[in-house]
Coordinates of N, CA and C in Angstrom, one line a residue:
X1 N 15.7 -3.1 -18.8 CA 15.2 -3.6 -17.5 C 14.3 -2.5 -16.9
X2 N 13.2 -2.8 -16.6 CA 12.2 -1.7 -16.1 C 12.5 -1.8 -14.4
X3 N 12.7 -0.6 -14.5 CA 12.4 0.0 -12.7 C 11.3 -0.3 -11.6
X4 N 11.8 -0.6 -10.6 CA 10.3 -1.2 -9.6 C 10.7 -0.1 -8.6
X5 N 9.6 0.5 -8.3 CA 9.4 1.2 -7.2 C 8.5 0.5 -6.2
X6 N 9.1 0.4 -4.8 CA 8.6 -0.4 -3.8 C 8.0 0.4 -2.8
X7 N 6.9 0.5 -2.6 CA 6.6 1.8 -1.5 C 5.4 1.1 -0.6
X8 N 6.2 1.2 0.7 CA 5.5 0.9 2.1 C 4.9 1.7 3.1
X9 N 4.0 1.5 2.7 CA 3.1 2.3 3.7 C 2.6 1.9 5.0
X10 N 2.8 2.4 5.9 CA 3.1 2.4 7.5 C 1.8 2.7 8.6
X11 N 1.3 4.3 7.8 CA 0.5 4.7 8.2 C -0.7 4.2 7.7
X12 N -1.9 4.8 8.7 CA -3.3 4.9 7.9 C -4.4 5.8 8.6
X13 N -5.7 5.5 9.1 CA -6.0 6.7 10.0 C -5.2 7.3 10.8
X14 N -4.5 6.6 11.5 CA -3.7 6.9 13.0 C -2.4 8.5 12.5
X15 N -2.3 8.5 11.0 CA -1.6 9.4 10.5 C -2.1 9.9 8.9
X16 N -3.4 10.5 8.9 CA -3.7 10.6 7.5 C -2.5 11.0 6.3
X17 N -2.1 12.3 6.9 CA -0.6 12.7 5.9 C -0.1 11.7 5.2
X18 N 0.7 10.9 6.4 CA 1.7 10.2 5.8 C 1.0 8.9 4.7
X19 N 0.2 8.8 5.2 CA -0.7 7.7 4.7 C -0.8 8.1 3.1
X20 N -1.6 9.5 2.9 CA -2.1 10.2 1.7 C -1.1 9.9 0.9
X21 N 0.4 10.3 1.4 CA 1.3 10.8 0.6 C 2.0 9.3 -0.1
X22 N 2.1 8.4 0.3 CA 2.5 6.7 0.3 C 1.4 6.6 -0.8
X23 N 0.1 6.6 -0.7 CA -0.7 6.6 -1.4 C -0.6 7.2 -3.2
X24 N -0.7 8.8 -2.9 CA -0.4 9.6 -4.2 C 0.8 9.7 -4.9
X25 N 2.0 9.2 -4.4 CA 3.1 9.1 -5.0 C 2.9 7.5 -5.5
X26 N 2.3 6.5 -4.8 CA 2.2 5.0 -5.6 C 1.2 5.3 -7.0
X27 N 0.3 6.1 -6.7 CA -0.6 6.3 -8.1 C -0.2 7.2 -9.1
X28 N 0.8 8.4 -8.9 CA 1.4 8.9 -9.7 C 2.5 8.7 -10.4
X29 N 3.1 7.4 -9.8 CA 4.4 6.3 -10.3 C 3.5 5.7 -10.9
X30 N 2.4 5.1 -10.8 CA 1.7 4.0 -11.6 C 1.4 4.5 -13.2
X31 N 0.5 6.0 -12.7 CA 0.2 7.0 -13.8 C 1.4 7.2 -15.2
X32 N 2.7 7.7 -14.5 CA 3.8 7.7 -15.2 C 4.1 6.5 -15.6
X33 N 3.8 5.4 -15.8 CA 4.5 4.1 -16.1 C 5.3 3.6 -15.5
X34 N 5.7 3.9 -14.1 CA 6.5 3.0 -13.4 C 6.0 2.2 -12.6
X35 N 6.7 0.6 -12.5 CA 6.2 -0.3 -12.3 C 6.3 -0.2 -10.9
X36 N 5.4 0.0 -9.8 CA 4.9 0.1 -8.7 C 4.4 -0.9 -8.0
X37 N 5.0 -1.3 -6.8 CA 4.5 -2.0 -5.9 C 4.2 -1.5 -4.4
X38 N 3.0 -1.5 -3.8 CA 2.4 -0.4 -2.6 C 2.4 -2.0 -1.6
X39 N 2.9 -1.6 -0.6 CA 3.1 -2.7 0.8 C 2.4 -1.9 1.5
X40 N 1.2 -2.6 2.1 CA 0.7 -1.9 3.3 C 0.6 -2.8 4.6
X41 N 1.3 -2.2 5.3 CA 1.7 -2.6 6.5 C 1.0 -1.4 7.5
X42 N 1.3 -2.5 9.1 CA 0.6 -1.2 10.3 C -0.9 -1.1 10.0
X43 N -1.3 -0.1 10.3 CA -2.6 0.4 10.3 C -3.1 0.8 8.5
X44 N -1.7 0.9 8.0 CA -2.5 1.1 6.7 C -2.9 -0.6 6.4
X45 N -2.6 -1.7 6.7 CA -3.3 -3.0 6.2 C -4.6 -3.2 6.2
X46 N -5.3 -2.1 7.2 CA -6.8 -2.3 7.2 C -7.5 -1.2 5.6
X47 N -6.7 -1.0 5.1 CA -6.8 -0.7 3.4 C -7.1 -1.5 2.5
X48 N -6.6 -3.2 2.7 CA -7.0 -4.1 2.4 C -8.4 -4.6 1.9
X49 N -9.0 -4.4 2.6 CA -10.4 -4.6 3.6 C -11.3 -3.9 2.2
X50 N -12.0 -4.1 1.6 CA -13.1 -3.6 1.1 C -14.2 -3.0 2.1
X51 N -14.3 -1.2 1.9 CA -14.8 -0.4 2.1 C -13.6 0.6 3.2
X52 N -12.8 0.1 3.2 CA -11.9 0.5 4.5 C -11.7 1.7 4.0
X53 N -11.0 2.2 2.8 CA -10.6 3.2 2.0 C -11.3 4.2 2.0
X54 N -12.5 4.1 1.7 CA -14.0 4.6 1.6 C -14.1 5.7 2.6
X55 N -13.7 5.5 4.1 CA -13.7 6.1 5.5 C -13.0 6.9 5.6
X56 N -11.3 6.9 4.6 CA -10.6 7.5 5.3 C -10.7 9.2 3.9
X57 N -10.9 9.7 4.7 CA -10.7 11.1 4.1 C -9.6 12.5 4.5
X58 N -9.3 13.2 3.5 CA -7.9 14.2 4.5 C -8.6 15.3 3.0
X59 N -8.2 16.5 3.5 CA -8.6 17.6 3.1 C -7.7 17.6 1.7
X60 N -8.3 18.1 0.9 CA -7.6 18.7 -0.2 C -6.8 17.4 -0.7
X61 N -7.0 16.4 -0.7 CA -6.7 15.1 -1.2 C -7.1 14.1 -1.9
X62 N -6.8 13.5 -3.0 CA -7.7 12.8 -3.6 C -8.3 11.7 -2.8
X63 N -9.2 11.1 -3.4 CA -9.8 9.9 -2.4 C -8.9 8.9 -2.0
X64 N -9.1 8.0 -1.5 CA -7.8 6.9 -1.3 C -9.0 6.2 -2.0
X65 N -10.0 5.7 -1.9 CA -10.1 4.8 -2.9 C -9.8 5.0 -4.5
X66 N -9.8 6.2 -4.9 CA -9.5 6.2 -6.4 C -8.0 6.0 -6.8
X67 N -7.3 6.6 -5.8 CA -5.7 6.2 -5.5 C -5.5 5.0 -5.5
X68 N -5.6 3.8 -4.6 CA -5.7 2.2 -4.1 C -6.0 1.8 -5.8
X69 N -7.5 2.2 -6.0 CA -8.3 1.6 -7.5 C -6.7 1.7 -8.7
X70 N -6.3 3.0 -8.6 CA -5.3 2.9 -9.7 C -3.8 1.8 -10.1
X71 N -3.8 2.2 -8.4 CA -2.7 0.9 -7.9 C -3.0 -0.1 -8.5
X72 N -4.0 -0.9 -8.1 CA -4.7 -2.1 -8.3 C -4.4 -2.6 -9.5
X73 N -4.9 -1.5 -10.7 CA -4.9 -1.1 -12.4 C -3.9 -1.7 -12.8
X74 N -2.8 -1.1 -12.1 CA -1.3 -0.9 -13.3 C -0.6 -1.4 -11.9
X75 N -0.5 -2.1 -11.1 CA 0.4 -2.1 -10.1 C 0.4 -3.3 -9.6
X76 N 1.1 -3.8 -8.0 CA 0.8 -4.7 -7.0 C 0.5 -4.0 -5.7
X77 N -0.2 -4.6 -5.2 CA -0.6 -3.9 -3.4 C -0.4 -5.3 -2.8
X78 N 0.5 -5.5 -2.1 CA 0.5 -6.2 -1.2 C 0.4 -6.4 0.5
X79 N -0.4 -7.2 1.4 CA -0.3 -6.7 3.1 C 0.2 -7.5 3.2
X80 N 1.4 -6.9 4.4 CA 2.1 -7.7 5.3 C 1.6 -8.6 6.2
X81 N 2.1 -9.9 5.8 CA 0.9 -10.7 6.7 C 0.8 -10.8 7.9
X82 N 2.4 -10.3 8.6 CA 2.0 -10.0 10.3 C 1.1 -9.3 10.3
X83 N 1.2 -8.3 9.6 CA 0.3 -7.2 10.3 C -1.1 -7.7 10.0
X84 N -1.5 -8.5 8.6 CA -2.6 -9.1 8.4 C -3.3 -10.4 9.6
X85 N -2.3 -10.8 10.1 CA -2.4 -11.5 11.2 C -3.2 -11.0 12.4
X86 N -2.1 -9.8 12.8 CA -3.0 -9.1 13.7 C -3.8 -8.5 14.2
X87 N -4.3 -8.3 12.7 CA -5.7 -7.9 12.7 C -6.8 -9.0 12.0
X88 N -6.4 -9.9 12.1 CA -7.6 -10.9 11.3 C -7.8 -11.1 10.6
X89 N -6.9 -10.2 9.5 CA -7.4 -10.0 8.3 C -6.7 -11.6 7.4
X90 N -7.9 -12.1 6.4 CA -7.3 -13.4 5.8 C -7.2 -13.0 4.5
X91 N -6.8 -14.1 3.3 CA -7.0 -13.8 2.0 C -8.5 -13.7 1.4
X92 N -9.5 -14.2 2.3 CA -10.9 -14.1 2.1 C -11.3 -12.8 2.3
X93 N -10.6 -11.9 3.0 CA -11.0 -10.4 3.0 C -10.9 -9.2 2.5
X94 N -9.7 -10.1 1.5 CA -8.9 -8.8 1.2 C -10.2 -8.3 -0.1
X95 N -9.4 -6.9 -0.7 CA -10.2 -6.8 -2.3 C -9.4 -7.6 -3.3
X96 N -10.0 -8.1 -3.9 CA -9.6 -9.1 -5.1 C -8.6 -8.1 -5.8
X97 N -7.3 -9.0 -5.9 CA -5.9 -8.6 -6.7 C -5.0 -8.1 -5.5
X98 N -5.6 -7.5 -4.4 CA -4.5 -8.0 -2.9 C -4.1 -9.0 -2.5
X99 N -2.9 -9.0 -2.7 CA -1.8 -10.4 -2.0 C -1.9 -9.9 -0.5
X100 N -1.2 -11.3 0.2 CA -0.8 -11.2 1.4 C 0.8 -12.1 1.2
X101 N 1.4 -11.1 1.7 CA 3.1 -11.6 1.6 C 4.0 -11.3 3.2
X102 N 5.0 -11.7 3.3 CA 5.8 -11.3 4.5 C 7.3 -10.6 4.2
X103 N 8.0 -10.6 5.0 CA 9.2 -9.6 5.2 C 10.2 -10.4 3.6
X104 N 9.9 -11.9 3.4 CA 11.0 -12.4 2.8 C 10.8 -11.8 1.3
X105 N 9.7 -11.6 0.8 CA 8.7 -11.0 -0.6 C 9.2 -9.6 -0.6
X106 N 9.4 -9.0 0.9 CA 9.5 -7.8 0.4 C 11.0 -7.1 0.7
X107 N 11.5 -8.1 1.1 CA 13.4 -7.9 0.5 C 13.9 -8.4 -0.6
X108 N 13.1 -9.3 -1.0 CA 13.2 -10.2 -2.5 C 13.4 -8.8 -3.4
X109 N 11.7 -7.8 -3.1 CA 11.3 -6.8 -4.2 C 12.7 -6.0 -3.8
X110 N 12.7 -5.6 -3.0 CA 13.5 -4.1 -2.5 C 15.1 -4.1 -3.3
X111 N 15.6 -5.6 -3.3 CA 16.7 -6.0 -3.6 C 17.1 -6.2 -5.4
X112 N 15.6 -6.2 -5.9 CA 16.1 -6.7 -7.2 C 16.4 -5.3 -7.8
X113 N 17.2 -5.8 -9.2 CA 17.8 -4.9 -9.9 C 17.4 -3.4 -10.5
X114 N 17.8 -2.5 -10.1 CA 17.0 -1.4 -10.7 C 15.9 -1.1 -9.4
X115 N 15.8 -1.7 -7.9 CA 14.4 -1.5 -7.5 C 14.7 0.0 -6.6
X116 N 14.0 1.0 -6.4 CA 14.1 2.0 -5.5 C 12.9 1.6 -4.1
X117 N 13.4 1.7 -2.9 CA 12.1 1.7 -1.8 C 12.1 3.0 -1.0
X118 N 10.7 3.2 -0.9 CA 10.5 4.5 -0.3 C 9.4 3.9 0.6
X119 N 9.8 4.6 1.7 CA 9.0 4.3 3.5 C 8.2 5.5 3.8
X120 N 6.9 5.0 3.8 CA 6.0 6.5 4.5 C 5.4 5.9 5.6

């Protein structure tokens, strides 16, 4: 039974760090072969968004788009759709292979067998 790592990301400009780090630990689980799922919620949902990624830069970090791109690869990215709500954001915006899911999808993941979740 393969392992799912669930990782929700909280931040986004408003906290580059924490943001970066939800980021490089989902592409470095992806990298290793574990099966990775990135939830972006809060301000990271505007990640979604083609070109959004693009903007956000932090020193001495890899890009978030090349990070997100890998996810994408080997992974799931999913936005919370409250949060996708409240910012406008629809399934016509996202980048192609982003879901939009809610709280019930992401206790589903957190709960299945083998799943670890990590909160940035």
């Amino acid at each position: 039974m393969a392992r799912t790592l669930v990782i929700k990301a909280t931040a986004g400009k408003d906290d580059p760090e924490r943001c970066n780090q939800a980021f490089t630990v989902a592409a470095a689980a992806v990298a290793s072969g574990v099966q990775v799922s990135l939830w972006l919620t809060g301000e990271a949902a505007w990640f979604s968004v083609p070109g959004r990624a693009a903007d956000f830069s932090l020193p001495h970090a890899a890009p978030l788009t090349d990070l997100l791109a890998s996810v994408l690869a080997l992974g799931t990215v999913t936005v919370c759709s409250q949060c996708a709500a409240r910012r406008d954001i629809t399934t016509s915006d996202v980048i192609d292979g982003v879901r939009i899911a809610g709280a019930a999808t992401f206790v589903a993941e957190i709960m299945g067998d083998g799943a670890q979740a990590l909160v940035y």
